[in-house]
Amino acid sequence: MSTTARTVLAVATVFVLLCATASAKTSAGAALYDLDCASCHGQTLAGRSGMGPSLRGVGAGPVDFYLSTGRMPLQDPRDEPTRSPPLLNARQRSAVTSFISSFGGPPAPSADPQAGNLSAGQHLFTSDCAGCHQVVARGGLTVGADVPDLRAPSARQIAEAVRMGPYLMPRFGPRQLSQRQLDSLVRYVLWTRRPDNAGGWSIDNLGPIPEGIIAWLLGMAVLALIARLIGERTDA
Ligand code: HEC
Ligand code: HEC
């Protein structure tokens, strides 16, 4: 057999194995879906009235978000989905996600906080998110919903939440927020958890405004001192 033929054969074998693995994963996902999700979302993912919306074309992001934050499966379709320990392990979640994504939809969003800009992120968070989540990202209440504290979600879950808008939260598509802005937002949310590690000066985590006021007061005191010293010298 020629080297070319051998290479072609090897590539074909790898391809067939990959396809077989992917379809085994999808069918494991189908079985889990039947067990845990079909009662509300329907056997064919088309949704059931009064129980759950259609999942055709939702894509990987919302599925990964809802499963990895333990929000799905819901106990009762009227409950607000809330963060809880996930029912499915990481392998099962990935199988269900690939099964549901096989019905179409966009790939899961992601974020690279390192590529973002902290002060741009703070600015965006203040205008788009703080109304519900508070500037320090510690959650609160809005009409008809509990707004979660943002200390738990991972960078990926934050990106997924922003792009899908779970429950009463609005969704922010790429036209409202570019990938770069999303990176900055995620960087800010992660920063609110340990502000003193970011190299800033933490005054009991009071936030950037009191810190700014204290820095300003100190700056004014130093300026006043310098002005006095200069004044004394001209007097002499
Ligand atoms: C008791 C009924 C129930 C069960 C069981 C359930 N869901 Fe849901 N699901 C809902 C309801 C109701 C919503 C809409 C929540 C809302 O208001 O945002 C929903 C929303 C979703 C969404 C968001 C859809 C969108 O368009 O944004 C996803 C994804 C989802 N469910 C996945 C799952 C998966 C995967 C399972 C199985 C592991 C599951 N659900 C089990 C009732 C259920
Ligand atoms: C109108 C109020 C509102 C606004 C504005 C809003 N959110 Fe939310 N957010 C919510 C609610 C309500 C939930 C809980 C949804 C649920 O439980 O399914 C939530 C959930 C989340 C979660 C999931 C938290 C977790 O523990 O899993 C993240 C992350 C998040 N929001 C980030 C943001 C960011 C970033 C912005 C700004 C771009 C934003 N939100 C704007 C109301 C809001």
GROMACS .gro file of C-alpha atoms and ligand atoms in nm:
model
  322
    1MET     CA    1   0.000   0.000   0.000
    2SER     CA    2   0.135   0.344  -0.088
    3THR     CA    3   0.194   0.605   0.179
    4THR     CA    4  -0.085   0.819   0.035
    5ALA     CA    5  -0.332   0.531   0.053
    6ARG     CA    6  -0.228   0.461   0.411
    7THR     CA    7  -0.271   0.824   0.510
    8VAL     CA    8  -0.615   0.835   0.347
    9LEU     CA    9  -0.714   0.516   0.531
   10ALA     CA   10  -0.588   0.652   0.867
   11VAL     CA   11  -0.772   0.982   0.821
   12ALA     CA   12  -1.092   0.796   0.722
   13THR     CA   13  -1.068   0.571   1.030
   14VAL     CA   14  -1.024   0.867   1.263
   15PHE     CA   15  -1.320   1.041   1.097
   16VAL     CA   16  -1.547   0.739   1.138
   17LEU     CA   17  -1.442   0.701   1.504
   18LEU     CA   18  -1.508   1.068   1.571
   19CYS     CA   19  -1.852   1.045   1.411
   20ALA     CA   20  -1.933   0.733   1.610
   21THR     CA   21  -1.825   0.902   1.936
   22ALA     CA   22  -2.029   1.213   1.853
   23SER     CA   23  -2.341   1.013   1.772
   24ALA     CA   24  -2.301   0.796   2.084
   25LYS     CA   25  -2.285   1.118   2.284
   26THR     CA   26  -2.592   1.257   2.109
   27SER     CA   27  -2.792   0.939   2.174
   28ALA     CA   28  -2.687   0.936   2.542
   29GLY     CA   29  -2.812   1.296   2.545
   30ALA     CA   30  -3.141   1.192   2.383
   31ALA     CA   31  -3.201   0.933   2.657
   32LEU     CA   32  -3.133   1.186   2.933
   33TYR     CA   33  -3.355   1.439   2.757
   34ASP     CA   34  -3.645   1.191   2.747
   35LEU     CA   35  -3.604   1.124   3.116
   36ASP     CA   36  -3.555   1.476   3.255
   37CYS     CA   37  -3.681   1.730   3.003
   38ALA     CA   38  -3.939   1.585   2.763
   39SER     CA   39  -4.227   1.608   3.015
   40CYS     CA   40  -4.218   1.989   2.982
   41HIS     CA   41  -4.034   2.060   2.657
   42GLY     CA   42  -4.199   1.780   2.454
   43GLN     CA   43  -4.065   1.460   2.294
   44THR     CA   44  -3.977   1.644   1.973
   45LEU     CA   45  -3.847   1.959   2.153
   46ALA     CA   46  -4.141   2.157   2.019
   47GLY     CA   47  -4.252   2.265   2.368
   48ARG     CA   48  -4.576   2.195   2.558
   49SER     CA   49  -4.827   2.467   2.630
   50GLY     CA   50  -4.831   2.570   2.994
   51MET     CA   51  -4.528   2.348   3.064
   52GLY     CA   52  -4.217   2.465   2.878
   53PRO     CA   53  -4.106   2.653   2.563
   54SER     CA   54  -3.975   2.494   2.242
   55LEU     CA   55  -3.603   2.417   2.251
   56ARG     CA   56  -3.562   2.388   1.874
   57GLY     CA   57  -3.287   2.622   1.762
   58VAL     CA   58  -3.202   2.757   2.112
   59GLY     CA   59  -2.843   2.640   2.060
   60ALA     CA   60  -2.579   2.538   2.312
   61GLY     CA   61  -2.556   2.857   2.525
   62PRO     CA   62  -2.897   2.855   2.699
   63VAL     CA   63  -2.882   2.477   2.750
   64ASP     CA   64  -2.535   2.489   2.904
   65PHE     CA   65  -2.635   2.789   3.118
   66TYR     CA   66  -2.956   2.636   3.251
   67LEU     CA   67  -2.800   2.294   3.315
   68SER     CA   68  -2.466   2.406   3.462
   69THR     CA   69  -2.638   2.649   3.703
   70GLY     CA   70  -2.882   2.375   3.810
   71ARG     CA   71  -3.182   2.586   3.695
   72MET     CA   72  -3.314   2.303   3.478
   73PRO     CA   73  -3.489   2.066   3.515
   74LEU     CA   74  -3.750   2.279   3.691
   75GLN     CA   75  -3.973   2.113   3.949
   76ASP     CA   76  -4.279   2.315   3.853
   77PRO     CA   77  -4.319   2.512   3.527
   78ARG     CA   78  -4.446   2.814   3.724
   79ASP     CA   79  -4.132   2.841   3.941
   80GLU     CA   80  -3.866   3.105   3.876
   81PRO     CA   81  -3.558   2.908   3.771
   82THR     CA   82  -3.296   2.956   4.045
   83ARG     CA   83  -2.932   2.856   4.082
   84SER     CA   84  -2.891   2.522   4.261
   85PRO     CA   85  -2.651   2.227   4.252
   86PRO     CA   86  -2.669   2.075   3.900
   87LEU     CA   87  -2.868   1.752   3.875
   88LEU     CA   88  -2.656   1.623   3.583
   89ASN     CA   89  -2.277   1.583   3.590
   90ALA     CA   90  -2.051   1.756   3.336
   91ARG     CA   91  -2.052   1.460   3.093
   92GLN     CA   92  -2.430   1.424   3.102
   93ARG     CA   93  -2.474   1.799   3.056
   94SER     CA   94  -2.249   1.797   2.754
   95ALA     CA   95  -2.444   1.502   2.607
   96VAL     CA   96  -2.781   1.678   2.654
   97THR     CA   97  -2.635   2.000   2.511
   98SER     CA   98  -2.510   1.824   2.200
   99PHE     CA   99  -2.845   1.647   2.157
  100ILE     CA  100  -3.045   1.973   2.178
  101SER     CA  101  -2.792   2.159   1.957
  102SER     CA  102  -2.835   1.892   1.690
  103PHE     CA  103  -3.175   2.062   1.628
  104GLY     CA  104  -2.995   2.383   1.529
  105GLY     CA  105  -2.904   2.713   1.687
  106PRO     CA  106  -2.593   2.921   1.745
  107PRO     CA  107  -2.280   2.790   1.923
  108ALA     CA  108  -2.233   2.873   2.293
  109PRO     CA  109  -2.098   3.225   2.359
  110SER     CA  110  -1.777   3.269   2.556
  111ALA     CA  111  -1.576   3.553   2.708
  112ASP     CA  112  -1.208   3.626   2.755
  113PRO     CA  113  -1.191   3.858   3.059
  114GLN     CA  114  -0.819   3.921   2.999
  115ALA     CA  115  -0.904   4.081   2.664
  116GLY     CA  116  -1.151   4.317   2.833
  117ASN     CA  117  -1.100   4.658   2.989
  118LEU     CA  118  -1.194   4.696   3.356
  119SER     CA  119  -1.315   5.056   3.350
  120ALA     CA  120  -1.510   5.006   3.027
  121GLY     CA  121  -1.666   4.701   3.196
  122GLN     CA  122  -1.763   4.904   3.502
  123HIS     CA  123  -1.918   5.169   3.281
  124LEU     CA  124  -2.121   4.910   3.087
  125PHE     CA  125  -2.226   4.730   3.403
  126THR     CA  126  -2.343   5.056   3.562
  127SER     CA  127  -2.558   5.145   3.263
  128ASP     CA  128  -2.690   4.800   3.159
  129CYS     CA  129  -2.689   4.575   3.465
  130ALA     CA  130  -2.663   4.766   3.793
  131GLY     CA  131  -3.031   4.871   3.778
  132CYS     CA  132  -3.113   4.512   3.870
  133HIS     CA  133  -2.791   4.356   4.001
  134GLN     CA  134  -2.655   4.661   4.199
  135VAL     CA  135  -2.320   4.827   4.119
  136VAL     CA  136  -2.134   4.583   4.341
  137ALA     CA  137  -2.311   4.288   4.168
  138ARG     CA  138  -2.469   4.158   4.487
  139GLY     CA  139  -2.820   4.114   4.348
  140GLY     CA  140  -3.156   4.238   4.472
  141LEU     CA  141  -3.517   4.233   4.362
  142THR     CA  142  -3.694   4.349   4.051
  143VAL     CA  143  -4.064   4.341   3.969
  144GLY     CA  144  -4.160   3.973   3.973
  145ALA     CA  145  -3.814   3.821   4.018
  146ASP     CA  146  -3.524   3.764   4.254
  147VAL     CA  147  -3.210   3.907   4.099
  148PRO     CA  148  -2.911   3.689   4.181
  149ASP     CA  149  -2.585   3.790   4.342
  150LEU     CA  150  -2.315   3.758   4.072
  151ARG     CA  151  -2.046   3.598   4.287
  152ALA     CA  152  -2.118   3.242   4.172
  153PRO     CA  153  -2.127   3.233   3.788
  154SER     CA  154  -1.817   3.152   3.581
  155ALA     CA  155  -1.697   3.374   3.296
  156ARG     CA  156  -1.872   3.142   3.052
  157GLN     CA  157  -2.200   3.145   3.246
  158ILE     CA  158  -2.193   3.526   3.259
  159ALA     CA  159  -2.145   3.540   2.880
  160GLU     CA  160  -2.428   3.290   2.830
  161ALA     CA  161  -2.664   3.482   3.062
  162VAL     CA  162  -2.594   3.815   2.889
  163ARG     CA  163  -2.653   3.669   2.541
  164MET     CA  164  -2.970   3.475   2.630
  165GLY     CA  165  -3.138   3.687   2.902
  166PRO     CA  166  -3.274   3.420   3.138
  167TYR     CA  167  -3.624   3.465   3.283
  168LEU     CA  168  -3.700   3.840   3.326
  169MET     CA  169  -3.349   3.956   3.239
  170PRO     CA  170  -3.325   4.129   2.898
  171ARG     CA  171  -3.100   3.969   2.638
  172PHE     CA  172  -2.805   4.160   2.495
  173GLY     CA  173  -2.720   4.049   2.141
  174PRO     CA  174  -2.398   4.134   1.954
  175ARG     CA  175  -2.557   4.455   1.825
  176GLN     CA  176  -2.613   4.586   2.179
  177LEU     CA  177  -2.282   4.454   2.315
  178SER     CA  178  -1.981   4.362   2.103
  179GLN     CA  179  -1.760   4.065   2.197
  180ARG     CA  180  -1.502   4.313   2.329
  181GLN     CA  181  -1.764   4.485   2.548
  182LEU     CA  182  -1.878   4.145   2.674
  183ASP     CA  183  -1.516   4.062   2.768
  184SER     CA  184  -1.496   4.392   2.960
  185LEU     CA  185  -1.825   4.330   3.140
  186VAL     CA  186  -1.716   3.983   3.247
  187ARG     CA  187  -1.384   4.122   3.366
  188TYR     CA  188  -1.568   4.375   3.582
  189VAL     CA  189  -1.810   4.117   3.729
  190LEU     CA  190  -1.518   3.890   3.823
  191TRP     CA  191  -1.334   4.191   3.971
  192THR     CA  192  -1.626   4.283   4.202
  193ARG     CA  193  -1.562   3.958   4.390
  194ARG     CA  194  -1.212   4.045   4.508
  195PRO     CA  195  -1.163   4.415   4.444
  196ASP     CA  196  -0.858   4.429   4.673
  197ASN     CA  197  -0.672   4.177   4.457
  198ALA     CA  198  -0.692   4.400   4.153
  199GLY     CA  199  -0.417   4.626   4.286
  200GLY     CA  200  -0.662   4.898   4.391
  201TRP     CA  201  -0.690   5.030   4.743
  202SER     CA  202  -0.978   4.863   4.921
  203ILE     CA  203  -1.147   5.050   5.203
  204ASP     CA  204  -1.353   4.761   5.334
  205ASN     CA  205  -1.479   4.701   4.978
  206LEU     CA  206  -1.686   5.017   4.983
  207GLY     CA  207  -1.653   5.046   4.611
  208PRO     CA  208  -1.484   5.286   4.372
  209ILE     CA  209  -1.674   5.603   4.467
  210PRO     CA  210  -1.573   5.631   4.837
  211GLU     CA  211  -1.222   5.521   4.737
  212GLY     CA  212  -1.216   5.804   4.486
  213ILE     CA  213  -1.338   6.056   4.745
  214ILE     CA  214  -1.068   5.954   4.991
  215ALA     CA  215  -0.800   5.968   4.723
  216TRP     CA  216  -0.929   6.314   4.628
  217LEU     CA  217  -0.928   6.438   4.991
  218LEU     CA  218  -0.573   6.307   5.040
  219GLY     CA  219  -0.468   6.473   4.717
  220MET     CA  220  -0.621   6.804   4.829
  221ALA     CA  221  -0.443   6.780   5.167
  222VAL     CA  222  -0.109   6.725   4.993
  223LEU     CA  223  -0.176   7.018   4.758
  224ALA     CA  224  -0.269   7.244   5.054
  225LEU     CA  225   0.053   7.146   5.230
  226ILE     CA  226   0.263   7.218   4.920
  227ALA     CA  227   0.086   7.554   4.876
  228ARG     CA  228   0.167   7.644   5.238
  229LEU     CA  229   0.531   7.545   5.204
  230ILE     CA  230   0.565   7.752   4.886
  231GLY     CA  231   0.379   8.041   5.057
  232GLU     CA  232   0.613   8.032   5.358
  233ARG     CA  233   0.917   8.044   5.132
  234THR     CA  234   0.799   8.356   4.946
  235ASP     CA  235   0.720   8.522   5.281
  236ALA     CA  236   1.079   8.479   5.392
  237HEC     C1  237  -4.126   2.121   3.507
  237HEC     C2  238  -4.107   2.161   3.367
  237HEC     C3  239  -3.966   2.167   3.309
  237HEC     C4  240  -3.870   2.066   3.306
  237HEC     C5  241  -3.877   1.926   3.364
  237HEC     C6  242  -3.758   2.122   3.230
  237HEC     N1  243  -3.787   2.250   3.191
  237HEC    FE1  244  -3.665   2.373   3.082
  237HEC     N2  245  -3.799   2.525   3.099
  237HEC     C7  246  -3.923   2.517   3.163
  237HEC     C8  247  -3.987   2.647   3.163
  237HEC     C9  248  -4.122   2.681   3.223
  237HEC    C10  249  -3.897   2.734   3.096
  237HEC    C11  250  -3.913   2.885   3.072
  237HEC    C12  251  -3.845   2.956   3.188
  237HEC    C13  252  -3.851   3.105   3.173
  237HEC     O1  253  -3.952   3.164   3.202
  237HEC     O2  254  -3.751   3.162   3.133
  237HEC    C14  255  -3.782   2.655   3.056
  237HEC    C15  256  -3.675   2.705   2.984
  237HEC    C16  257  -3.569   2.627   2.938
  237HEC    C17  258  -3.465   2.676   2.850
  237HEC    C18  259  -3.454   2.817   2.792
  237HEC    C19  260  -3.527   2.821   2.661
  237HEC    C20  261  -3.515   2.958   2.595
  237HEC     O3  262  -3.567   2.972   2.482
  237HEC     O4  263  -3.456   3.048   2.651
  237HEC    C21  264  -3.379   2.572   2.830
  237HEC    C22  265  -3.253   2.573   2.745
  237HEC    C23  266  -3.431   2.458   2.905
  237HEC     N3  267  -3.547   2.496   2.970
  237HEC    C24  268  -3.370   2.334   2.909
  237HEC    C25  269  -3.418   2.226   2.982
  237HEC    C26  270  -3.352   2.098   2.988
  237HEC    C27  271  -3.225   2.063   2.915
  237HEC    C28  272  -3.425   2.018   3.072
  237HEC    C29  273  -3.396   1.877   3.115
  237HEC    C30  274  -3.271   1.856   3.183
  237HEC    C31  275  -3.540   2.098   3.117
  237HEC     N4  276  -3.533   2.222   3.061
  237HEC    C32  277  -3.642   2.051   3.202
  237HEC    C33  278  -3.979   2.403   3.219
  237HEC    C34  279  -3.912   2.280   3.238
  238HEC     C1  280  -3.430   4.374   3.440
  238HEC     C2  281  -3.334   4.328   3.538
  238HEC     C3  282  -3.200   4.273   3.491
  238HEC     C4  283  -3.104   4.336   3.415
  238HEC     C5  284  -3.106   4.475   3.353
  238HEC     C6  285  -2.991   4.242   3.407
  238HEC     N1  286  -3.022   4.126   3.474
  238HEC    FE1  287  -2.901   3.965   3.499
  238HEC     N2  288  -3.052   3.863   3.589
  238HEC     C7  289  -3.177   3.915   3.619
  238HEC     C8  290  -3.262   3.809   3.674
  238HEC     C9  291  -3.407   3.823   3.720
  238HEC    C10  292  -3.182   3.691   3.674
  238HEC    C11  293  -3.224   3.551   3.722
  238HEC    C12  294  -3.279   3.471   3.606
  238HEC    C13  295  -3.311   3.329   3.644
  238HEC     O1  296  -3.309   3.295   3.761
  238HEC     O2  297  -3.336   3.249   3.552
  238HEC    C14  298  -3.051   3.730   3.621
  238HEC    C15  299  -2.945   3.640   3.608
  238HEC    C16  300  -2.816   3.677   3.572
  238HEC    C17  301  -2.701   3.590   3.575
  238HEC    C18  302  -2.697   3.445   3.623
  238HEC    C19  303  -2.649   3.442   3.767
  238HEC    C20  304  -2.632   3.304   3.825
  238HEC     O3  305  -2.614   3.294   3.946
  238HEC     O4  306  -2.637   3.205   3.751
  238HEC    C21  307  -2.594   3.664   3.530
  238HEC    C22  308  -2.450   3.616   3.517
  238HEC    C23  309  -2.643   3.797   3.499
  238HEC     N3  310  -2.778   3.802   3.526
  238HEC    C24  311  -2.566   3.901   3.451
  238HEC    C25  312  -2.618   4.023   3.403
  238HEC    C26  313  -2.539   4.123   3.335
  238HEC    C27  314  -2.388   4.114   3.310
  238HEC    C28  315  -2.625   4.224   3.299
  238HEC    C29  316  -2.595   4.349   3.220
  238HEC    C30  317  -2.546   4.328   3.086
  238HEC    C31  318  -2.758   4.188   3.351
  238HEC     N4  319  -2.749   4.065   3.413
  238HEC    C32  320  -2.872   4.267   3.340
  238HEC    C33  321  -3.217   4.045   3.601
  238HEC    C34  322  -3.148   4.140   3.526
   0.00000   0.00000   0.00000
